[in-house]
Amino acid sequence: AVFSGAELGDRVSTIDLRIDYLRPGAACDLIAEAKLLRMVNKVGATRIPIWQEAEPGNESEEARAADSGGRRLIAEATGVFSILRL
């Protein structure tokens, strides 16, 4: 997500990455979608929700129980990244 807001040739490195685990996940695919919150000067911040789709055929109760929209939020990550402009 930070690379999408950076300029060609910029280098990005991690300052901080935090993951909040909200509930147990099932043994099926996880989906993560990073969103760029803001980029100021040489720092970018992101939020990354991580969820599982409801799968009726899955044996796990965690995967079958979905929040709104057929998704179950499993974890949420936030990241702060340094941008080196070349």
Coordinates of N, CA, C and O in Angstrom, one line a residue:
A1 N 0.8 -1.2 0.0 CA 0.0 0.0 0.0 C 0.9 1.3 0.0 O 0.6 2.2 -0.7
V2 N 2.0 1.2 0.7 CA 2.8 2.4 0.8 C 3.5 2.6 -0.6 O 3.7 3.7 -1.0
F3 N 4.0 1.5 -1.2 CA 4.6 1.6 -2.5 C 3.7 2.2 -3.5 O 4.1 2.9 -4.4
S4 N 2.4 2.0 -3.4 CA 1.4 2.5 -4.3 C 1.4 4.1 -4.2 O 1.0 4.7 -5.2
G5 N 1.7 4.6 -3.1 CA 1.7 6.1 -2.9 C 3.1 6.7 -3.0 O 3.2 7.9 -3.0
A6 N 4.1 5.9 -3.1 CA 5.5 6.4 -3.3 C 5.8 6.7 -4.7 O 5.1 6.3 -5.6
E7 N 6.9 7.4 -4.9 CA 7.3 7.7 -6.3 C 8.3 6.6 -6.8 O 8.9 5.8 -6.0
L8 N 8.4 6.5 -8.1 CA 9.3 5.5 -8.7 C 10.7 5.7 -8.2 O 11.2 6.8 -8.2
G9 N 11.3 4.6 -7.7 CA 12.7 4.7 -7.2 C 12.7 4.8 -5.7 O 13.8 4.7 -5.1
D10 N 11.6 5.2 -5.0 CA 11.6 5.3 -3.5 C 11.9 3.9 -2.9 O 11.5 2.9 -3.5
R11 N 12.5 4.0 -1.8 CA 12.7 2.7 -1.0 C 11.9 2.8 0.3 O 11.8 3.8 0.9
V12 N 11.2 1.7 0.6 CA 10.3 1.6 1.8 C 10.9 0.6 2.7 O 11.2 -0.5 2.4
S13 N 10.9 0.9 4.0 CA 11.3 0.0 5.1 C 10.4 0.1 6.3 O 9.8 1.2 6.5
T14 N 10.2 -0.9 7.0 CA 9.3 -1.0 8.1 C 9.8 -0.3 9.4 O 11.0 -0.6 9.8
I15 N 9.1 0.6 9.9 CA 9.4 1.2 11.2 C 8.7 0.4 12.3 O 9.3 0.0 13.3
D16 N 7.4 0.1 12.1 CA 6.6 -0.6 13.1 C 5.5 -1.4 12.4 O 4.9 -0.9 11.5
L17 N 5.3 -2.7 12.9 CA 4.2 -3.5 12.4 C 3.6 -4.2 13.6 O 4.3 -4.9 14.4
R18 N 2.3 -3.9 13.7 CA 1.6 -4.5 14.9 C 0.4 -5.3 14.3 O -0.3 -4.9 13.4
I19 N 0.2 -6.5 14.9 CA -0.9 -7.4 14.6 C -1.8 -7.6 15.8 O -1.3 -8.1 16.8
D20 N -3.1 -7.3 15.7 CA -4.0 -7.6 16.8 C -4.8 -8.8 16.4 O -5.6 -8.7 15.4
Y21 N -4.7 -9.9 17.1 CA -5.4 -11.1 16.8 C -6.7 -11.0 17.5 O -6.8 -11.0 18.8
L22 N -7.8 -11.1 16.8 CA -9.2 -10.8 17.4 C -9.9 -12.1 17.7 O -10.7 -12.1 18.7
R23 N -9.7 -13.2 16.9 CA -10.4 -14.4 17.2 C -9.6 -15.5 16.5 O -8.9 -15.3 15.5
P24 N -9.9 -16.8 16.8 CA -9.2 -17.9 16.1 C -9.7 -18.0 14.7 O -10.8 -17.8 14.4
G25 N -8.8 -18.4 13.8 CA -9.1 -18.6 12.5 C -9.2 -20.1 12.2 O -8.8 -20.9 13.0
A26 N -9.9 -20.4 11.1 CA -10.0 -21.8 10.7 C -8.9 -22.1 9.7 O -8.1 -21.3 9.3
A27 N -8.7 -23.4 9.5 CA -7.7 -23.9 8.6 C -8.2 -23.7 7.1 O -8.4 -24.7 6.4
C28 N -8.3 -22.5 6.7 CA -8.7 -22.2 5.3 C -8.1 -20.8 5.0 O -7.4 -20.2 5.8
D29 N -8.2 -20.4 3.8 CA -7.6 -19.2 3.3 C -7.9 -17.9 4.1 O -9.0 -17.7 4.5
L30 N -6.9 -17.1 4.3 CA -7.0 -15.8 4.9 C -6.9 -14.8 3.8 O -6.2 -15.0 2.8
I31 N -7.6 -13.7 3.9 CA -7.6 -12.6 2.9 C -7.2 -11.3 3.6 O -7.8 -11.0 4.7
A32 N -6.2 -10.6 3.1 CA -5.8 -9.4 3.7 C -5.8 -8.3 2.6 O -5.5 -8.5 1.5
E33 N -6.2 -7.1 3.0 CA -6.3 -6.0 2.1 C -5.7 -4.7 2.8 O -6.3 -4.2 3.7
A34 N -4.6 -4.3 2.3 CA -3.9 -3.2 2.9 C -4.5 -1.9 2.4 O -4.8 -1.7 1.2
K35 N -4.7 -0.9 3.3 CA -5.2 0.4 2.9 C -4.2 1.5 3.4 O -3.8 1.4 4.5
L36 N -3.9 2.4 2.5 CA -3.0 3.5 2.8 C -3.7 4.5 3.6 O -4.7 5.1 3.1
L37 N -3.4 4.8 4.9 CA -4.1 5.7 5.7 C -3.6 7.2 5.4 O -4.4 8.1 5.2
R38 N -2.2 7.3 5.4 CA -1.7 8.6 5.1 C -0.2 8.5 4.8 O 0.5 7.5 5.2
M39 N 0.3 9.4 4.0 CA 1.7 9.5 3.7 C 2.1 11.0 3.9 O 1.5 11.9 3.3
V40 N 3.0 11.2 4.8 CA 3.5 12.6 5.1 C 5.0 12.6 5.0 O 5.6 11.8 5.7
N41 N 5.5 13.4 4.2 CA 7.0 13.5 4.0 C 7.6 12.2 3.8 O 7.5 11.6 2.7
K42 N 8.3 11.6 4.8 CA 9.0 10.4 4.6 C 8.4 9.2 5.4 O 9.1 8.2 5.7
V43 N 7.1 9.3 5.8 CA 6.5 8.2 6.6 C 5.1 7.9 6.0 O 4.4 8.8 5.6
G44 N 4.8 6.6 5.9 CA 3.5 6.1 5.4 C 2.9 5.2 6.5 O 3.6 4.5 7.2
A45 N 1.6 5.3 6.6 CA 0.9 4.5 7.6 C -0.2 3.7 6.9 O -0.9 4.2 6.0
T46 N -0.4 2.4 7.3 CA -1.4 1.5 6.7 C -2.2 0.8 7.7 O -1.8 0.7 8.9
R47 N -3.4 0.3 7.3 CA -4.2 -0.5 8.1 C -4.5 -1.7 7.2 O -4.9 -1.6 6.1
I48 N -4.4 -2.9 7.8 CA -4.6 -4.2 7.1 C -5.6 -5.1 7.8 O -5.2 -5.8 8.7
P49 N -6.9 -5.1 7.4 CA -7.8 -6.1 8.0 C -7.5 -7.5 7.4 O -7.2 -7.6 6.2
I50 N -7.7 -8.5 8.2 CA -7.4 -9.9 7.7 C -8.7 -10.7 8.1 O -9.1 -10.7 9.3
W51 N -9.3 -11.3 7.1 CA -10.5 -12.0 7.3 C -10.6 -13.3 6.6 O -9.7 -13.6 5.8
Q52 N -11.6 -14.1 6.9 CA -11.9 -15.3 6.2 C -13.3 -15.2 5.7 O -14.2 -14.7 6.3
E53 N -13.5 -15.8 4.5 CA -14.9 -15.9 3.9 C -15.6 -17.0 4.6 O -15.0 -18.0 5.0
A54 N -16.9 -16.8 4.8 CA -17.7 -17.9 5.4 C -17.8 -19.0 4.4 O -18.1 -18.8 3.2
E55 N -17.5 -20.2 4.8 CA -17.5 -21.4 3.9 C -18.4 -22.5 4.6 O -18.0 -23.1 5.5
P56 N -19.6 -22.7 4.1 CA -20.5 -23.6 4.6 C -20.0 -25.0 4.7 O -20.3 -25.8 5.6
G57 N -19.1 -25.4 3.8 CA -18.6 -26.8 3.8 C -17.4 -27.0 4.7 O -17.0 -28.1 4.9
N58 N -16.9 -25.9 5.3 CA -15.8 -26.1 6.2 C -16.2 -26.7 7.5 O -17.3 -26.4 8.1
E59 N -15.4 -27.6 8.1 CA -15.7 -28.3 9.3 C -15.6 -27.3 10.5 O -16.2 -27.6 11.6
S60 N -14.9 -26.3 10.4 CA -14.6 -25.4 11.5 C -15.7 -24.4 11.8 O -16.3 -23.8 10.9
E61 N -16.1 -24.3 13.0 CA -17.2 -23.4 13.4 C -16.8 -21.9 13.2 O -17.6 -21.1 12.8
E62 N -15.5 -21.6 13.3 CA -14.9 -20.3 13.1 C -15.1 -19.8 11.7 O -15.5 -18.7 11.4
A63 N -15.0 -20.7 10.7 CA -15.1 -20.3 9.3 C -16.6 -20.2 8.9 O -16.9 -19.4 8.1
R64 N -17.4 -21.0 9.5 CA -18.8 -21.0 9.2 C -19.5 -19.7 9.8 O -20.4 -19.2 9.2
A65 N -19.1 -19.3 10.9 CA -19.7 -18.1 11.6 C -19.1 -16.8 11.0 O -18.0 -16.5 11.1
A66 N -19.9 -16.1 10.2 CA -19.4 -14.9 9.5 C -20.0 -13.7 10.2 O -21.2 -13.7 10.7
D67 N -19.3 -12.6 10.1 CA -19.8 -11.3 10.5 C -20.6 -10.8 9.3 O -21.0 -11.6 8.4
S68 N -20.9 -9.5 9.2 CA -21.6 -9.0 8.1 C -20.9 -9.1 6.8 O -19.7 -9.1 6.7
G69 N -21.6 -9.3 5.7 CA -21.1 -9.5 4.4 C -20.4 -10.8 4.1 O -19.7 -10.9 3.1
G70 N -20.7 -11.8 4.9 CA -20.1 -13.1 4.7 C -18.6 -13.2 5.0 O -18.0 -14.2 4.7
R71 N -18.1 -12.3 5.8 CA -16.7 -12.3 6.2 C -16.6 -12.3 7.7 O -17.4 -11.8 8.4
R72 N -15.5 -12.9 8.2 CA -15.2 -13.0 9.6 C -13.9 -12.3 9.8 O -12.9 -12.9 9.4
L73 N -13.8 -11.2 10.5 CA -12.6 -10.5 10.8 C -11.8 -11.3 11.8 O -12.3 -11.6 12.9
I74 N -10.6 -11.7 11.4 CA -9.7 -12.6 12.3 C -8.7 -11.7 13.0 O -8.3 -12.0 14.1
A75 N -8.1 -10.8 12.3 CA -7.0 -9.9 12.8 C -7.0 -8.6 12.1 O -7.6 -8.5 11.0
E76 N -6.3 -7.7 12.7 CA -6.1 -6.4 12.1 C -4.7 -5.9 12.3 O -4.2 -5.9 13.5
A77 N -4.0 -5.5 11.3 CA -2.6 -5.1 11.4 C -2.5 -3.6 11.1 O -3.3 -3.1 10.3
T78 N -1.6 -2.9 11.7 CA -1.2 -1.5 11.4 C 0.3 -1.5 11.2 O 1.0 -2.2 11.8
G79 N 0.7 -0.7 10.2 CA 2.1 -0.6 9.9 C 2.5 0.8 9.6 O 1.7 1.6 9.1
V80 N 3.7 1.2 10.1 CA 4.3 2.5 9.8 C 5.6 2.2 9.1 O 6.4 1.4 9.5
F81 N 5.8 2.9 8.0 CA 6.9 2.7 7.1 C 7.7 3.9 6.8 O 7.1 5.0 6.6
S82 N 9.0 3.8 6.7 CA 9.9 4.9 6.3 C 10.0 4.9 4.8 O 10.2 3.8 4.2
I83 N 10.0 6.1 4.2 CA 10.2 6.2 2.8 C 11.5 7.0 2.5 O 11.6 8.1 2.9
L84 N 12.4 6.3 1.8 CA 13.7 7.0 1.5 C 13.5 7.5 0.0 O 13.4 6.7 -0.9
R85 N 13.5 8.8 -0.2 CA 13.4 9.4 -1.5 C 14.8 9.4 -2.1 O 15.7 9.9 -1.6
L86 N 14.9 8.9 -3.3 CA 16.2 8.9 -4.0 C 16.3 10.0 -5.1 O 15.3 10.5 -5.6

